[in-house]
Short mmCIF file of C-alpha atoms and ligand atoms in Angstrom, two decimals:
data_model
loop_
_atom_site.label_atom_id
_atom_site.label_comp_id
_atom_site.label_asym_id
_atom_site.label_seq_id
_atom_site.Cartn_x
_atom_site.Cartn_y
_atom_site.Cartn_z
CA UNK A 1 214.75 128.86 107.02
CA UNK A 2 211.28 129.05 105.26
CA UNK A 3 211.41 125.24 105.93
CA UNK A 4 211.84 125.87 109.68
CA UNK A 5 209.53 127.61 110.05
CA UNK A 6 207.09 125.38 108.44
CA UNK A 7 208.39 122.38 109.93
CA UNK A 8 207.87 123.79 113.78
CA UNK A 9 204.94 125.45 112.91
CA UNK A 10 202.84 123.64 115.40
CA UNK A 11 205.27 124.08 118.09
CA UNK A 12 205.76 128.23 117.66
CA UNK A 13 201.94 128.76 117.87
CA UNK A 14 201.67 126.65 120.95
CA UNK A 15 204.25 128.51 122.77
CA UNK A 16 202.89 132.12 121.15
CA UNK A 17 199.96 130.67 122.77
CA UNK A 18 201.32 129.57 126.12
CA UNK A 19 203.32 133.11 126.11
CA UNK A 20 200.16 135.43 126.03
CA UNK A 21 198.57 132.86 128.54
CA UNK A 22 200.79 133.21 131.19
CA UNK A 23 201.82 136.84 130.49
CA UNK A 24 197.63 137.68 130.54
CA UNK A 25 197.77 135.56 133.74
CA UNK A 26 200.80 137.65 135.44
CA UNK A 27 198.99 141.20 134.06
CA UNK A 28 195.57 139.29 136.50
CA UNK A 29 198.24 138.74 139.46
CA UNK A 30 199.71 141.86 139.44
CA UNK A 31 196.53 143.99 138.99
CA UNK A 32 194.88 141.92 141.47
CA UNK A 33 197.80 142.53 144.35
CA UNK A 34 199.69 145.65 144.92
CA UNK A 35 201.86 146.74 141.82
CA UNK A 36 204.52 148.35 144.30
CA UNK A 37 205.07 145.05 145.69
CA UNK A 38 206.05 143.29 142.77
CA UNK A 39 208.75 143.13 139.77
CA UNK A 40 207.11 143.70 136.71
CA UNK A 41 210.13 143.08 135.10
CA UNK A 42 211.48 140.26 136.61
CA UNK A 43 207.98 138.94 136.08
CA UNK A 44 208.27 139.23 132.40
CA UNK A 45 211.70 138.14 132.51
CA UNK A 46 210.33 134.92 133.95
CA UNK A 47 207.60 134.33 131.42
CA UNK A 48 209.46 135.00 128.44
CA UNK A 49 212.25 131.99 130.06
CA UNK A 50 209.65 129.40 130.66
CA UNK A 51 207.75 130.41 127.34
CA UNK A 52 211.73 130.13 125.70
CA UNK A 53 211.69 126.50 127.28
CA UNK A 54 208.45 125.22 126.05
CA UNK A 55 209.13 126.36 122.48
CA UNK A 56 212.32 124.54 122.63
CA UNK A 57 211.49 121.32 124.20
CA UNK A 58 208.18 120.73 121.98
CA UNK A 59 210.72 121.94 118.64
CA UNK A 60 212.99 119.25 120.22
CA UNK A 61 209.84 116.67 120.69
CA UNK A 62 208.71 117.21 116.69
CA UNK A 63 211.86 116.90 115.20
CA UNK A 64 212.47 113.76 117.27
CA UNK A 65 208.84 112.25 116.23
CA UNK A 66 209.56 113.20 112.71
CA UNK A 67 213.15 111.54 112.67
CA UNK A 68 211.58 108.50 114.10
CA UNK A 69 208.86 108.40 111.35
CA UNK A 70 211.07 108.64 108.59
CA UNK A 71 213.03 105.43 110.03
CA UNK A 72 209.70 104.09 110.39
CA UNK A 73 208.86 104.49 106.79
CA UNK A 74 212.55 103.30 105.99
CA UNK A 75 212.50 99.90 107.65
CA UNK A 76 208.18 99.43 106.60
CA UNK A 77 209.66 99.81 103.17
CA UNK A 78 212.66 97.97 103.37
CA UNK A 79 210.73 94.99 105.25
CA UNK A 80 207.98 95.06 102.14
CA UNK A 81 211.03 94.82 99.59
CA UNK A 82 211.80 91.55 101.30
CA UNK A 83 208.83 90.27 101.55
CA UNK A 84 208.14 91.19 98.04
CA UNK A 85 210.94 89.45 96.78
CA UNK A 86 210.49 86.67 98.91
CA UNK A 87 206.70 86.29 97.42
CA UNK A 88 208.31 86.35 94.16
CA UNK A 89 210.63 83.84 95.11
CA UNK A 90 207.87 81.58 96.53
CA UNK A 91 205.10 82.68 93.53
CA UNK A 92 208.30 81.25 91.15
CA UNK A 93 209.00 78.04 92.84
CA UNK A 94 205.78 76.76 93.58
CA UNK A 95 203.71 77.95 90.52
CA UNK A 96 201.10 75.55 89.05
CA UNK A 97 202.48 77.11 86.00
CA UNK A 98 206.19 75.87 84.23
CA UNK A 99 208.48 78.58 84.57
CA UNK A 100 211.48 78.56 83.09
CA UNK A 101 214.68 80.88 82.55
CA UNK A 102 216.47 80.81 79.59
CA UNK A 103 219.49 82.47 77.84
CA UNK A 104 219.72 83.37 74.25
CA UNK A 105 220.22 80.42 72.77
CA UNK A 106 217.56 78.75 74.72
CA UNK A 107 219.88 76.75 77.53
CA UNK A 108 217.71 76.36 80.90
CA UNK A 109 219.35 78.60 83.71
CA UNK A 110 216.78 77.51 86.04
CA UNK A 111 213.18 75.89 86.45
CA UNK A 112 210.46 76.02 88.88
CA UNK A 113 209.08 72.33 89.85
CA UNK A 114 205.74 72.38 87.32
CA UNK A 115 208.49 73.08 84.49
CA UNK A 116 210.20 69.86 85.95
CA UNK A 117 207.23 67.96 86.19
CA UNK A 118 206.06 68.65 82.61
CA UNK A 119 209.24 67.77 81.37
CA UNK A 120 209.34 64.84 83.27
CA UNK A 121 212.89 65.45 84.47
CA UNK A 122 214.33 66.26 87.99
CA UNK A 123 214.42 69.90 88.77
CA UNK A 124 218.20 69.93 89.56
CA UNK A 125 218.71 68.22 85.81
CA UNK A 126 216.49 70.34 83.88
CA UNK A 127 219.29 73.32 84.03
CA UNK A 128 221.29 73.27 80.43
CA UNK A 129 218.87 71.99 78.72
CA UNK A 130 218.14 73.56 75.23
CA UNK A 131 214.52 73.72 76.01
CA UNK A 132 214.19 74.43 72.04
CA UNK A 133 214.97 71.00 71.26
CA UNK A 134 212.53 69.81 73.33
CA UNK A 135 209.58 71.73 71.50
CA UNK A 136 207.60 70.76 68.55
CA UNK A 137 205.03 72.62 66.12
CA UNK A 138 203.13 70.68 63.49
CA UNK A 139 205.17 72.65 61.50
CA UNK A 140 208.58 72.53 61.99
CA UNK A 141 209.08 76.47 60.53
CA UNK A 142 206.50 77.93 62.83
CA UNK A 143 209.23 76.62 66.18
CA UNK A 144 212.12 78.26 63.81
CA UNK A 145 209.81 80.87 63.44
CA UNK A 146 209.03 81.96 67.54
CA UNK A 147 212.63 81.55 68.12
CA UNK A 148 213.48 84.04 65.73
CA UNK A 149 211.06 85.68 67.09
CA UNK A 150 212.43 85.72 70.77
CA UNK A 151 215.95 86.21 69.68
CA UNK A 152 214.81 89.36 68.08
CA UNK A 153 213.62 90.80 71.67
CA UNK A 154 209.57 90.33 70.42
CA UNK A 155 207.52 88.45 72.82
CA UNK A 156 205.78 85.10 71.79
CA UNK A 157 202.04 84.29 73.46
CA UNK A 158 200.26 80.98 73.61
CA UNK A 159 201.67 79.20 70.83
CA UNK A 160 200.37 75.81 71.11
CA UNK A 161 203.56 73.40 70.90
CA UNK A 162 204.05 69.49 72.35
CA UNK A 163 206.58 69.36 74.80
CA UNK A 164 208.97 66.54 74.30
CA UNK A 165 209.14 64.05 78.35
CA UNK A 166 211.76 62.03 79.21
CA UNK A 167 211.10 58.60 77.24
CA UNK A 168 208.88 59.22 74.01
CA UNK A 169 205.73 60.89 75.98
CA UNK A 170 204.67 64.22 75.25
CA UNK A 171 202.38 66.52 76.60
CA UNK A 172 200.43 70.03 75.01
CA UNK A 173 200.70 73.24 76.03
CA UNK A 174 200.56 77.07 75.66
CA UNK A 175 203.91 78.61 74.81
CA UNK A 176 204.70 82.56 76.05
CA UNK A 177 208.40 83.73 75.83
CA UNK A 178 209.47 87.16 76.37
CA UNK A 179 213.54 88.38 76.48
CA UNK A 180 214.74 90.74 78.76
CA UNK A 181 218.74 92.00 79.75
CA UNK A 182 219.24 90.87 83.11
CA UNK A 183 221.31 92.83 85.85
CA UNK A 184 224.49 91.64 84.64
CA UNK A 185 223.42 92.84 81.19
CA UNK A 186 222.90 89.33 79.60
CA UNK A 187 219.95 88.66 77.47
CA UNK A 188 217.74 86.21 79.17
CA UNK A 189 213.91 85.05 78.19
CA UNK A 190 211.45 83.97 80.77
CA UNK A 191 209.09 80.59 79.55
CA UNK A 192 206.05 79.86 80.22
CA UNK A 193 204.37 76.09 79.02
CA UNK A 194 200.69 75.85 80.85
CA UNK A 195 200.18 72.19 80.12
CA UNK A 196 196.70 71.65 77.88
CA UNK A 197 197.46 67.99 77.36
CA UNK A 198 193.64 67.07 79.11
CA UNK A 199 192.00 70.37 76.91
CA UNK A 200 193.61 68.89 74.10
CA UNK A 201 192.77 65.14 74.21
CA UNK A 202 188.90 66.21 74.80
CA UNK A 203 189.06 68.27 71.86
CA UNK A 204 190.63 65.39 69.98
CA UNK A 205 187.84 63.19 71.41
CA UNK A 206 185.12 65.40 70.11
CA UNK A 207 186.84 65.96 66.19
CA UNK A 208 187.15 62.07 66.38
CA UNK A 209 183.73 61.68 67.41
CA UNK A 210 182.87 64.22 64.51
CA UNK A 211 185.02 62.30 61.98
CA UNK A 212 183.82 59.30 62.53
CA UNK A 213 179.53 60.35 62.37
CA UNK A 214 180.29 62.26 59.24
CA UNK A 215 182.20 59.20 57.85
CA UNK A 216 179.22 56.87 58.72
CA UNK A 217 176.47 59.76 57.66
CA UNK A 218 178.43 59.70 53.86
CA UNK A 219 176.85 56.13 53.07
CA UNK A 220 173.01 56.58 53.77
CA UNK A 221 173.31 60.00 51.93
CA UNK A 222 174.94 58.32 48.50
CA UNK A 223 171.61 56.08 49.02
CA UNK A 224 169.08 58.35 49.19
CA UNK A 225 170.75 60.36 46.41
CA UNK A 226 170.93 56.99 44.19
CA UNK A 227 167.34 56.32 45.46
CA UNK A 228 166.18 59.88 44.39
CA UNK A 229 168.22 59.84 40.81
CA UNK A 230 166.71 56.45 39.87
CA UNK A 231 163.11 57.21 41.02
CA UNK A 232 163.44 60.37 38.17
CA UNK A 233 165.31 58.06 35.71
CA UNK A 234 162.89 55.10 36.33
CA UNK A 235 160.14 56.46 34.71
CA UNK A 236 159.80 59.97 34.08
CA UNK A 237 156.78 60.25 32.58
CA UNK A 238 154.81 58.76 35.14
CA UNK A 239 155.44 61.69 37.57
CA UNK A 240 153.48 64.93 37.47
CA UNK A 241 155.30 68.32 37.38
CA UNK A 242 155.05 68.77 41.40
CA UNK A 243 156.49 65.49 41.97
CA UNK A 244 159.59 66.12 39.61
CA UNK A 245 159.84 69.58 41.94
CA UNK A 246 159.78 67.80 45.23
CA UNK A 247 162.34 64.87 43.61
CA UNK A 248 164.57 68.13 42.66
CA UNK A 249 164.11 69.68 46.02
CA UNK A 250 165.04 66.42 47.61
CA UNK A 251 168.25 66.34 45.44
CA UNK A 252 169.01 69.60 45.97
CA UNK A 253 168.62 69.30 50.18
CA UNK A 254 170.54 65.68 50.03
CA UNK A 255 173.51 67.51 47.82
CA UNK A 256 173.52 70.50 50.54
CA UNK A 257 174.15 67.89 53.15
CA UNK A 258 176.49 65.40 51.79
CA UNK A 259 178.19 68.70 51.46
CA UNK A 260 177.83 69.92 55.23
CA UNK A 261 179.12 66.08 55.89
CA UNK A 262 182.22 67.12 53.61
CA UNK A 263 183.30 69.81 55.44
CA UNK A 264 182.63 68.28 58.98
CA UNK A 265 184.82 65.91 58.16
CA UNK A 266 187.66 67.89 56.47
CA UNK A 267 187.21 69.85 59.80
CA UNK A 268 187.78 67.40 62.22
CA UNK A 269 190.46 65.71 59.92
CA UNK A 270 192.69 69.32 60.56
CA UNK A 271 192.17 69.29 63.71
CA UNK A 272 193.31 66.39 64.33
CA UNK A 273 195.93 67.13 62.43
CA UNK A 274 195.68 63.68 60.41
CA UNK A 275 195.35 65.70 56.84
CA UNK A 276 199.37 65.08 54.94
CA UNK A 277 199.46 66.66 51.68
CA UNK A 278 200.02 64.23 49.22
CA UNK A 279 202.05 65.56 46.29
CA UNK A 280 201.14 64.87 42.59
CA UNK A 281 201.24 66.47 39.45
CA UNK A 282 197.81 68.81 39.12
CA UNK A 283 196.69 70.75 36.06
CA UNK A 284 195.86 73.94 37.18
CA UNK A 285 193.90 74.96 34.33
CA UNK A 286 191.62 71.75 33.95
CA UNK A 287 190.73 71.79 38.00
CA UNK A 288 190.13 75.35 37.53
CA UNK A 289 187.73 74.57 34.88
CA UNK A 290 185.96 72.06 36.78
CA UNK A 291 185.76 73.88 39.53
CA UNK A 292 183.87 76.82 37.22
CA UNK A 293 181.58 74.03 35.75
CA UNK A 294 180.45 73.02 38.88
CA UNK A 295 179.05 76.59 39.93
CA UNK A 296 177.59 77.02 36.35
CA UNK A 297 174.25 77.41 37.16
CA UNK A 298 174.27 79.73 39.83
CA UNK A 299 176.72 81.27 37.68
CA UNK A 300 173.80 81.51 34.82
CA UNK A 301 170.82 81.80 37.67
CA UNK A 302 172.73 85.63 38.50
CA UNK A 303 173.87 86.32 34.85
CA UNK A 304 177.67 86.90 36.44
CA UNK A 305 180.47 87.41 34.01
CA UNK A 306 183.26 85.05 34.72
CA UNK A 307 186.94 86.35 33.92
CA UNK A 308 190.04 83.88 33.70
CA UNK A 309 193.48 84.46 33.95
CA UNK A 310 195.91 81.56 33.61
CA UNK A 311 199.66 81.98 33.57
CA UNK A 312 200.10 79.08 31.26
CA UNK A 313 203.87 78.27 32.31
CA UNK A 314 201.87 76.87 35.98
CA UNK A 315 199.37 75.11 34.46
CA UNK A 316 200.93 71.51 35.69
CA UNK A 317 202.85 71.83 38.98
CA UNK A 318 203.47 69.37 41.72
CA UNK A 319 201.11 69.69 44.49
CA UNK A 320 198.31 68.36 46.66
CA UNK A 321 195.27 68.32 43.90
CA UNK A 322 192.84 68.09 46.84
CA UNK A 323 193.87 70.48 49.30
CA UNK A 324 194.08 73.37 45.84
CA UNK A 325 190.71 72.17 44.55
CA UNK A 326 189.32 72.60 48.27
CA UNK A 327 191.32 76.16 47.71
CA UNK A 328 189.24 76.86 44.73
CA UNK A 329 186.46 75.93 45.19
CA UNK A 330 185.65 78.05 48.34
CA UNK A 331 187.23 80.93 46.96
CA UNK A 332 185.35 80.05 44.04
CA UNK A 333 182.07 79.37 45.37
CA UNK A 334 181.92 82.34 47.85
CA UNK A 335 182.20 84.59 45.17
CA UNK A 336 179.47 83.16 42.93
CA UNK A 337 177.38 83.28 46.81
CA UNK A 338 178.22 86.97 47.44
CA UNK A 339 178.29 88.07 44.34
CA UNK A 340 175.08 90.31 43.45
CA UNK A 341 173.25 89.75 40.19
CA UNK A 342 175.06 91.08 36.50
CA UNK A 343 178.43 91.10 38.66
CA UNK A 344 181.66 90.04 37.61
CA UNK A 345 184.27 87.66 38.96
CA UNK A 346 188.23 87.52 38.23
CA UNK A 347 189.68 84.21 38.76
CA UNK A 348 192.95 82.79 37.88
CA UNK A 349 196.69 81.72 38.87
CA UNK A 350 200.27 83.94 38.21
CA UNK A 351 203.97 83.72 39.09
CA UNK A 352 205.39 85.82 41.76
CA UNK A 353 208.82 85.70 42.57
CA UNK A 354 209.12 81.63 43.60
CA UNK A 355 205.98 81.00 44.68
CA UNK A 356 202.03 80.70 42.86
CA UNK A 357 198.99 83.53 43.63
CA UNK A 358 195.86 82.52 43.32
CA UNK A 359 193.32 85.11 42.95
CA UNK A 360 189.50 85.17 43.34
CA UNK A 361 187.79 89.19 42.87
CA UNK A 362 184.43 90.17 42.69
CA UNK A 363 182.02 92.71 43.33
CA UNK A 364 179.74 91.64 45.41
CA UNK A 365 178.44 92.46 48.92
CA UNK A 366 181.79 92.46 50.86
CA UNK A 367 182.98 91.96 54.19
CA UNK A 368 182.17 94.95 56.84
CA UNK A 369 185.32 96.24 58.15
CA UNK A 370 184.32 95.10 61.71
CA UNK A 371 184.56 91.52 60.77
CA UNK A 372 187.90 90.95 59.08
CA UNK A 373 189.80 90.22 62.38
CA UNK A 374 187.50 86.90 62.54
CA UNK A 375 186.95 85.81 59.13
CA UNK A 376 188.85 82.72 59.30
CA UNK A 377 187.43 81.57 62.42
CA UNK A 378 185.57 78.33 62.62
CA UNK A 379 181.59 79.23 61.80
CA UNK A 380 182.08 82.32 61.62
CA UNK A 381 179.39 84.55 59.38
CA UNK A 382 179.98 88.24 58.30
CA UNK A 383 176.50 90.38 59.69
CA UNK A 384 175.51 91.52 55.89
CA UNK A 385 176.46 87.48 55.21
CA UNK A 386 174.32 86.41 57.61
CA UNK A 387 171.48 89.42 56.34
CA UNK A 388 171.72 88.47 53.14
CA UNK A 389 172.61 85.18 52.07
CA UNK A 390 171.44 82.64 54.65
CA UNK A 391 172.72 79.61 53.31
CA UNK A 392 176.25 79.25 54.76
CA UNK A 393 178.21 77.94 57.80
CA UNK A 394 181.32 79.49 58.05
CA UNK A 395 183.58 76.36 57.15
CA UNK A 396 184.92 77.11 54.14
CA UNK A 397 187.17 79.83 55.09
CA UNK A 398 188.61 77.97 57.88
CA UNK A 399 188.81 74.59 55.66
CA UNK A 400 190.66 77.05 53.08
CA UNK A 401 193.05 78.61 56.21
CA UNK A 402 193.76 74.91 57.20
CA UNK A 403 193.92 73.60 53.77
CA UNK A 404 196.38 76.75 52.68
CA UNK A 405 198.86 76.22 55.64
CA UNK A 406 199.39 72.18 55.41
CA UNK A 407 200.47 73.59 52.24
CA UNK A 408 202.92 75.94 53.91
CA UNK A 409 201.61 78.99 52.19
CA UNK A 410 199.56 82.04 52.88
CA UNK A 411 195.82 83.41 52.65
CA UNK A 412 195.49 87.46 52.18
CA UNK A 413 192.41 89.26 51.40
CA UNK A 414 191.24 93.27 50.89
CA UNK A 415 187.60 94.02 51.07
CA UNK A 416 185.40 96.28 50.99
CA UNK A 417 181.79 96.34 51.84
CA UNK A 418 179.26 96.93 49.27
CA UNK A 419 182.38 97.31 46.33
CA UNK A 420 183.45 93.63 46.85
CA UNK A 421 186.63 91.16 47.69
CA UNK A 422 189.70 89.85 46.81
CA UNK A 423 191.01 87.20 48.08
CA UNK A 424 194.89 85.99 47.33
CA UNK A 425 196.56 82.68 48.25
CA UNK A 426 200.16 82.61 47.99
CA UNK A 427 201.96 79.29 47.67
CA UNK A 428 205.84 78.25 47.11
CA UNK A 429 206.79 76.75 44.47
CA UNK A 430 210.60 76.57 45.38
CA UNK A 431 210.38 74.41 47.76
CA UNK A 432 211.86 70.95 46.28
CA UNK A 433 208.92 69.08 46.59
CA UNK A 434 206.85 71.63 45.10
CA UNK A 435 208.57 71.89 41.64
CA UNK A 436 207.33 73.06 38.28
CA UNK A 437 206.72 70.51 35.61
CA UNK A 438 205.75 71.41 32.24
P1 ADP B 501 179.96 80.58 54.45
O1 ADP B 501 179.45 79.18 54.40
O2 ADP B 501 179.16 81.45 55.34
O3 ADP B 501 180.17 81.18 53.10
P2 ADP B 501 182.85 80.77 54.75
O4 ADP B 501 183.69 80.24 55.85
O5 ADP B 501 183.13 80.31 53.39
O6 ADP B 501 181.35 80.46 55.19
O7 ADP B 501 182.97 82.34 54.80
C1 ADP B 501 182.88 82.99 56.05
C2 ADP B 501 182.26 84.35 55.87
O8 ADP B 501 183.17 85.17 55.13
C3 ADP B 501 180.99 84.35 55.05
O9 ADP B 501 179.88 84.03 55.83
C4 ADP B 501 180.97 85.78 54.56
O10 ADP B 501 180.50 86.62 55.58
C5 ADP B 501 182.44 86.11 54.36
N1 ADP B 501 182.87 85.96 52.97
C6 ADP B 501 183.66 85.00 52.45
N2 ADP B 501 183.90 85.22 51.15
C7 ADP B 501 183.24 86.34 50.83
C8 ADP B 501 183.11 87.10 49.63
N3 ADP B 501 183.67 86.72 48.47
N4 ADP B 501 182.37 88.23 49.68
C9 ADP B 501 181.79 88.62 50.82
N5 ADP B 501 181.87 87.96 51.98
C10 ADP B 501 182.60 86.82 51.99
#
């Protein structure tokens, strides 16, 4: 009722209106002629009909406007769905980007035409494909790894992979995968591959570029190095105390740079992807040692205390001696650098479970909280880093990241600033290349 009334509002008050109108208008007629002479009643009678009418006809005339709006809004809405789904449709089909539809086990239900094109196939032969089979990490556990992942219902987002054409081409591209249950209740995964094959082969062009200056820059620097070493060996006494400290300075500048020419080129050599470990036996404790030797006299120069720990049943394993020393000696090396004078540093290897931790500790300056998400970037610099020690280009961690996962293991680290780091590299030793020897 309440409704009603508040639906026909509008009308009610018009006729209320209308009513005192023309019943103010019959009081003007009838005191204006003789009241004898007419029906007061009747009069009355007739007002309250027409008023009757008008109430009904505009209650009649909303209802009907408000009937026809909500078909309005009906078919508006139903003619958006369409058109929605038809955009959808359309967005689908003719995407720049590969779409593809997959069930669980990776089988292609259907594919828009980029997907075709970047698998080089015909649209209408693309569906059953295991579009798994056609993917490829540079390591093969990292593809088992985001299929797991999907199967599990967790979404996967741009995972760089090369995409296997028809014939032996392949392209590059960005991998996303998400799972969903479909109306029919069967779990389904929607693909996306945005093709980077051009991104890629410029950034290839640039590392090889890199590569290949460092490679040349190696020679002249061994000269001038030779050049410096023989002018002090010559004759030593002929040169005066300041020119034995500019021939040191010069050593020490020319050692800093054959260095920077190191890492450039273990850089570009990762990303290029062109660095295979090359298994051997390596004493752990002797390239440890070395590694400590080498640092000595900063070591000294700070008066840090050096701790060792070596789990003497790994001290020879089979492994890649370059890629550990390279381990070691950033680890190593950014500990002596951040590493505040009279501190101490923990070094060492240990067992756990099948695989070998290597730890480097110290007490040093830290890393601020704000910077651990990007520590492994390339050239990346912590801000007290950067304040405080400015000799450092934020290779070796990502030389260490690279270096740690052609091994197929794992870098951790906790830290804390102004109480120090630790940083923990996990590798497997049950893998059966990766054996222990005594
Ligand atoms: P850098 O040449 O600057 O040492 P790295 O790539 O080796 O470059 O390290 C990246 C950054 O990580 C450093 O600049 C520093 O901010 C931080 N870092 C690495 N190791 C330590 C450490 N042991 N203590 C404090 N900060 C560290």
């Amino acid at each position: 009722m309440n409704s009603w009334f508040s639906q026909n509002k509008k009308p009610l008050i018009q006729s209320l209106g209308v009513f005192l109108l023309m019943f103010g208008a019959v009081i003007l007629i009838t005191i204006y002629y003789d009241f004898s002479q007419i029906d007061v009643g009747a009069l009355l009678f007739l007002t309250a009909f027409l008023c009757c009418v008008f109430v009904a006809k505009n209650t009649f005339d909303m209802s009907q406007a408000s009937d026809m709006s909500e078909e309005l809004k009906k078919s508006v809405a139903s003619d958006l769905a369409i058109s929605s789904e038809e955009l959808y449709v359309q967005l689908y089909k003719n995407s720049p980007v590969p779409y593809l539809i997959i069930d669980f086990e990776g089988h292609v239900k259907s594919a828009n035409i980029a997907a075709a094109r970047l698998l080089g196939e015909k649209q209408i032969s693309v569906t059953g494909i295991n579009i798994f089979s056609r993917l490829k990490c540079d390591e093969l556990e990292h593809l088992d790894l985001l299929v797991e992942k999907y199967r599990k219902g967790l979404a996967v987002s741009d995972e760089m992979v090369r995409v296997g054409k028809v014939g032996s081409l392949e392209s590059w591209a960005l991998l996303s995968l998400y799972g969903f249950t479909d109306a029919a209740g069967e779990k389904i995964g929607l693909l996306t591959l945005v093709d980077i094959t051009k991104q890629k082969k410029a950034e290839d062009a640039k590392s090889e570029f890199v590569s290949l200056a460092s490679h040349q820059l190696r020679t002249p620097i061994a000269g001038m190095k030779w050049s410096a070493e023989l002018l002090l060996m010559d004759n030593p006494n002929s040169l005066n105390a300041r020119q034995h400290k500019y021939i040191d300075r010069l050593l020490i500048s020319i050692q800093r740079m054959a260095m920077l020419v190191d890492d450039f080129l273990r850089v570009s050599r990762f990303e290029l992807g062109t660095f295979q470990a090359e298994y051997k036996k390596v004493n752990l404790v002797e390239l440890f040692e070395d590694v400590i030797d080498e640092q000595s006299t900063r070591v000294k120069q700070k008066k840090i205390t050096i701790k060792t720990f070596f789990d003497e049943s790994l001290s020879k394993i089979e492994s890649d001696p370059n890629l550990i020393r390279m381990i070691v000696t950033n680890l190593y090396t950014n500990a002596t650098k951040y590493t505040r004078e009279e501190g101490t540093i923990h070094l060492g290897f240990a067992r756990k479970e099948d695989n070998i931790v290597i730890t480097v500790a110290d007490n040093g300056i830290g890393i601020p909280i704000e910077d651990h998400d990007d520590i492994f970037a390339k050239l990346f610099r912590a801000s007290n880093a950067v304040r405080n020690v400015p000799d450092g280009t934020g290779l070796g961690l990502y030389i260490l990241k690279e270096a740690v996962t052609v091994l197929r293991g794992r870098v951790t680290f906790t830290s804390t600033e102004n109480i120090g780091t630790t940083f923990e590299v996990t590798l497997p030793l049950e893998d059966p290349d990766l054996k222990t020897k005594d």
